GROMACS .gro file of C-alpha atoms in nm:
model
  194
    1MET     CA    1   0.475  -2.838   0.638
    2SER     CA    2   0.285  -2.794   0.960
    3GLY     CA    3  -0.066  -2.862   0.827
    4ASN     CA    4  -0.220  -3.206   0.832
    5SER     CA    5  -0.459  -3.142   0.545
    6ALA     CA    6  -0.421  -3.375   0.248
    7ALA     CA    7  -0.508  -3.078   0.025
    8LEU     CA    8  -0.181  -2.913   0.129
    9GLN     CA    9   0.042  -3.211   0.054
   10PRO     CA   10   0.203  -3.184  -0.291
   11PRO     CA   11   0.132  -3.482  -0.518
   12ALA     CA   12   0.407  -3.724  -0.612
   13ASP     CA   13   0.455  -3.554  -0.951
   14ALA     CA   14   0.510  -3.206  -0.801
   15VAL     CA   15   0.832  -3.031  -0.896
   16PRO     CA   16   1.056  -2.786  -0.709
   17PRO     CA   17   0.969  -2.420  -0.771
   18VAL     CA   18   1.180  -2.224  -1.018
   19ARG     CA   19   1.247  -1.855  -0.965
   20HIS     CA   20   1.159  -1.661  -1.280
   21PRO     CA   21   1.463  -1.495  -1.447
   22ASP     CA   22   1.283  -1.157  -1.432
   23ALA     CA   23   1.195  -1.187  -1.063
   24PRO     CA   24   1.313  -0.907  -0.832
   25ALA     CA   25   1.666  -0.955  -0.697
   26PRO     CA   26   1.714  -1.089  -0.343
   27GLY     CA   27   1.672  -0.804  -0.095
   28GLU     CA   28   1.461  -0.594  -0.332
   29LEU     CA   29   1.151  -0.435  -0.178
   30LEU     CA   30   0.843  -0.552  -0.371
   31GLY     CA   31   0.619  -0.257  -0.285
   32ALA     CA   32   0.241  -0.257  -0.292
   33HIS     CA   33   0.086  -0.446  -0.582
   34TYR     CA   34  -0.232  -0.236  -0.549
   35GLY     CA   35  -0.284   0.080  -0.343
   36GLN     CA   36  -0.621  -0.037  -0.207
   37CYS     CA   37  -0.495  -0.383  -0.100
   38PHE     CA   38  -0.569  -0.430   0.271
   39GLY     CA   39  -0.247  -0.629   0.311
   40CYS     CA   40   0.013  -0.414   0.136
   41GLY     CA   41  -0.163  -0.106   0.000
   42ASP     CA   42  -0.043   0.236   0.108
   43GLU     CA   43  -0.389   0.388   0.047
   44GLN     CA   44  -0.556   0.181   0.322
   45PRO     CA   45  -0.553   0.383   0.647
   46HIS     CA   46  -0.611   0.075   0.867
   47GLY     CA   47  -0.443  -0.179   0.638
   48LEU     CA   48  -0.140  -0.384   0.733
   49HIS     CA   49   0.105  -0.187   0.515
   50LEU     CA   50   0.304  -0.509   0.493
   51GLN     CA   51   0.651  -0.462   0.343
   52ALA     CA   52   0.778  -0.766   0.151
   53ARG     CA   53   1.127  -0.827   0.011
   54ALA     CA   54   1.246  -1.090  -0.233
   55GLY     CA   55   1.462  -1.357  -0.071
   56GLU     CA   56   1.689  -1.625  -0.209
   57GLY     CA   57   1.537  -1.893  -0.429
   58VAL     CA   58   1.158  -1.867  -0.421
   59SER     CA   59   1.127  -1.704  -0.080
   60ILE     CA   60   1.004  -1.378   0.069
   61THR     CA   61   1.063  -1.194   0.394
   62ALA     CA   62   0.817  -0.936   0.518
   63GLU     CA   63   0.739  -0.714   0.815
   64PHE     CA   64   0.412  -0.592   0.959
   65THR     CA   65   0.366  -0.379   1.271
   66VAL     CA   66   0.051  -0.456   1.469
   67GLN     CA   67  -0.144  -0.130   1.517
   68PRO     CA   68  -0.428  -0.058   1.764
   69ALA     CA   69  -0.678  -0.094   1.474
   70HIS     CA   70  -0.565  -0.458   1.435
   71GLN     CA   71  -0.675  -0.570   1.785
   72GLY     CA   72  -0.897  -0.865   1.864
   73ALA     CA   73  -0.867  -0.901   2.240
   74PRO     CA   74  -0.750  -0.589   2.428
   75GLY     CA   75  -0.387  -0.522   2.341
   76LEU     CA   76  -0.350  -0.829   2.116
   77ALA     CA   77  -0.359  -0.876   1.739
   78HIS     CA   78  -0.679  -1.023   1.595
   79GLY     CA   79  -0.621  -1.376   1.464
   80GLY     CA   80  -0.783  -1.289   1.132
   81VAL     CA   81  -0.542  -0.999   1.087
   82LEU     CA   82  -0.247  -1.233   1.153
   83ALA     CA   83  -0.390  -1.479   0.898
   84THR     CA   84  -0.416  -1.189   0.653
   85ALA     CA   85  -0.049  -1.102   0.709
   86LEU     CA   86   0.047  -1.464   0.638
   87ASP     CA   87  -0.177  -1.474   0.329
   88GLU     CA   88  -0.033  -1.148   0.195
   89THR     CA   89   0.323  -1.272   0.242
   90LEU     CA   90   0.243  -1.607   0.079
   91GLY     CA   91   0.069  -1.431  -0.211
   92SER     CA   92   0.379  -1.219  -0.269
   93LEU     CA   93   0.571  -1.537  -0.354
   94ASN     CA   94   0.386  -1.549  -0.685
   95TRP     CA   95   0.574  -1.234  -0.791
   96LEU     CA   96   0.893  -1.446  -0.786
   97LEU     CA   97   0.732  -1.710  -1.007
   98ARG     CA   98   0.580  -1.438  -1.229
   99VAL     CA   99   0.237  -1.600  -1.224
  100ILE     CA  100  -0.108  -1.470  -1.132
  101ALA     CA  101  -0.244  -1.688  -0.852
  102VAL     CA  102  -0.512  -1.677  -0.583
  103THR     CA  103  -0.537  -1.841  -0.245
  104GLY     CA  104  -0.707  -2.179  -0.272
  105ARG     CA  105  -0.651  -2.295   0.086
  106LEU     CA  106  -0.483  -2.145   0.391
  107GLU     CA  107  -0.426  -2.337   0.715
  108THR     CA  108  -0.302  -2.126   1.002
  109ASP     CA  109  -0.157  -2.222   1.340
  110PHE     CA  110  -0.163  -1.960   1.615
  111VAL     CA  111   0.129  -2.046   1.842
  112ARG     CA  112   0.152  -1.745   2.077
  113PRO     CA  113  -0.019  -1.408   2.128
  114VAL     CA  114   0.107  -1.108   1.930
  115PRO     CA  115   0.075  -0.780   2.124
  116VAL     CA  116  -0.013  -0.444   1.969
  117GLY     CA  117   0.309  -0.265   1.877
  118THR     CA  118   0.485  -0.588   1.783
  119VAL     CA  119   0.674  -0.612   1.455
  120LEU     CA  120   0.582  -0.947   1.304
  121HIS     CA  121   0.873  -1.081   1.096
  122LEU     CA  122   0.743  -1.313   0.825
  123LYS     CA  123   0.925  -1.568   0.611
  124ALA     CA  124   0.761  -1.761   0.328
  125GLU     CA  125   0.872  -1.999   0.056
  126VAL     CA  126   0.724  -2.202  -0.225
  127THR     CA  127   0.787  -2.571  -0.158
  128ALA     CA  128   0.646  -2.734  -0.473
  129VAL     CA  129   0.451  -2.673  -0.794
  130ALA     CA  130   0.211  -2.918  -0.961
  131GLY     CA  131   0.045  -2.783  -1.275
  132ARG     CA  132  -0.157  -2.475  -1.167
  133LYS     CA  133  -0.112  -2.558  -0.796
  134ILE     CA  134   0.153  -2.376  -0.594
  135TYR     CA  135   0.234  -2.514  -0.248
  136CYS     CA  136   0.393  -2.283   0.007
  137THR     CA  137   0.460  -2.228   0.376
  138ALA     CA  138   0.519  -1.930   0.605
  139THR     CA  139   0.613  -1.843   0.962
  140GLY     CA  140   0.570  -1.522   1.161
  141HIS     CA  141   0.827  -1.445   1.431
  142ILE     CA  142   0.818  -1.194   1.717
  143ASP     CA  143   1.115  -1.031   1.894
  144GLY     CA  144   1.321  -1.028   1.572
  145PRO     CA  145   1.349  -1.224   1.249
  146ASP     CA  146   1.481  -1.531   1.433
  147GLY     CA  147   1.266  -1.488   1.744
  148PRO     CA  148   0.995  -1.723   1.863
  149VAL     CA  149   0.736  -1.839   1.610
  150ALA     CA  150   0.399  -1.676   1.682
  151VAL     CA  151   0.204  -1.791   1.374
  152ARG     CA  152   0.259  -2.024   1.081
  153ALA     CA  153   0.063  -2.127   0.777
  154ASP     CA  154   0.064  -2.368   0.488
  155ALA     CA  155  -0.114  -2.269   0.172
  156LEU     CA  156  -0.219  -2.376  -0.173
  157PHE     CA  157  -0.239  -2.110  -0.444
  158ILE     CA  158  -0.403  -2.169  -0.780
  159GLU     CA  159  -0.270  -2.004  -1.096
  160VAL     CA  160  -0.540  -1.806  -1.279
  161LYS     CA  161  -0.566  -1.579  -1.580
  162VAL     CA  162  -0.636  -1.205  -1.545
  163ASP     CA  163  -0.996  -1.278  -1.650
  164HIS     CA  164  -1.052  -1.417  -1.299
  165PHE     CA  165  -1.034  -1.061  -1.160
  166ILE     CA  166  -1.215  -0.895  -1.449
  167ASP     CA  167  -1.506  -1.141  -1.431
  168HIS     CA  168  -1.545  -1.133  -1.051
  169GLY     CA  169  -1.422  -0.792  -0.932
  170ARG     CA  170  -1.638  -0.485  -0.883
  171GLN     CA  171  -1.637  -0.308  -1.219
  172GLU     CA  172  -1.556   0.038  -1.081
  173GLU     CA  173  -1.224  -0.081  -0.934
  174ILE     CA  174  -1.147  -0.304  -1.232
  175ARG     CA  175  -1.192  -0.012  -1.475
  176ALA     CA  176  -0.980   0.219  -1.258
  177ALA     CA  177  -0.697  -0.036  -1.240
  178MET     CA  178  -0.716  -0.115  -1.614
  179ASP     CA  179  -0.715   0.257  -1.703
  180ASP     CA  180  -0.407   0.338  -1.489
  181PRO     CA  181  -0.155   0.506  -1.723
  182ASP     CA  182   0.134   0.346  -1.530
  183GLN     CA  183   0.183   0.017  -1.715
  184VAL     CA  184   0.372  -0.151  -1.429
  185ARG     CA  185   0.115  -0.049  -1.167
  186ARG     CA  186  -0.165  -0.162  -1.400
  187ALA     CA  187  -0.007  -0.506  -1.441
  188ARG     CA  188   0.077  -0.546  -1.071
  189ALA     CA  189  -0.280  -0.471  -0.961
  190PHE     CA  190  -0.378  -0.819  -1.081
  191GLU     CA  191  -0.070  -1.015  -0.980
  192VAL     CA  192  -0.141  -1.100  -0.617
  193ASN     CA  193  -0.440  -1.274  -0.462
  194PRO     CA  194  -0.744  -1.051  -0.408
   0.00000   0.00000   0.00000
């Protein structure tokens, strides 16, 4: 792990992650968990529209194309947008564990600039699990999936119950998601970090 934070170091009793038997098969596109999600939702005009695929073990690959709306400095991706892409990719790992979890901590290293028009190739994996804590890491590459690392992050996700979203989300969106007649879409709306 690249981070130096003690909060991101798994405890001695942490165990290796176990891919859930019902997890999507390696190579399978995960799709948006919620249409309004800024990271993966297809209903967000300026969202990232991040596309994640299940990998081997408890890993994910994803792609995100930096658009003009994602700029910070002229012609370059905003650092917060890049952190969002990392967070979205890391959050997608929970789909392979089949748990509901939210970001507890995210430490990001910005290694090199990412120009507008760049396809950011992301790789993420869960490294350890300790009770409700899920430890994971991700990298974002430019110029291809094995190109230079532009960003990387280490994260801690915390497993929660669906009540976390119901108790804290805006009621209008919660009701709309809960009333969705599509059972799979209804369940997926609450499966990735908000």
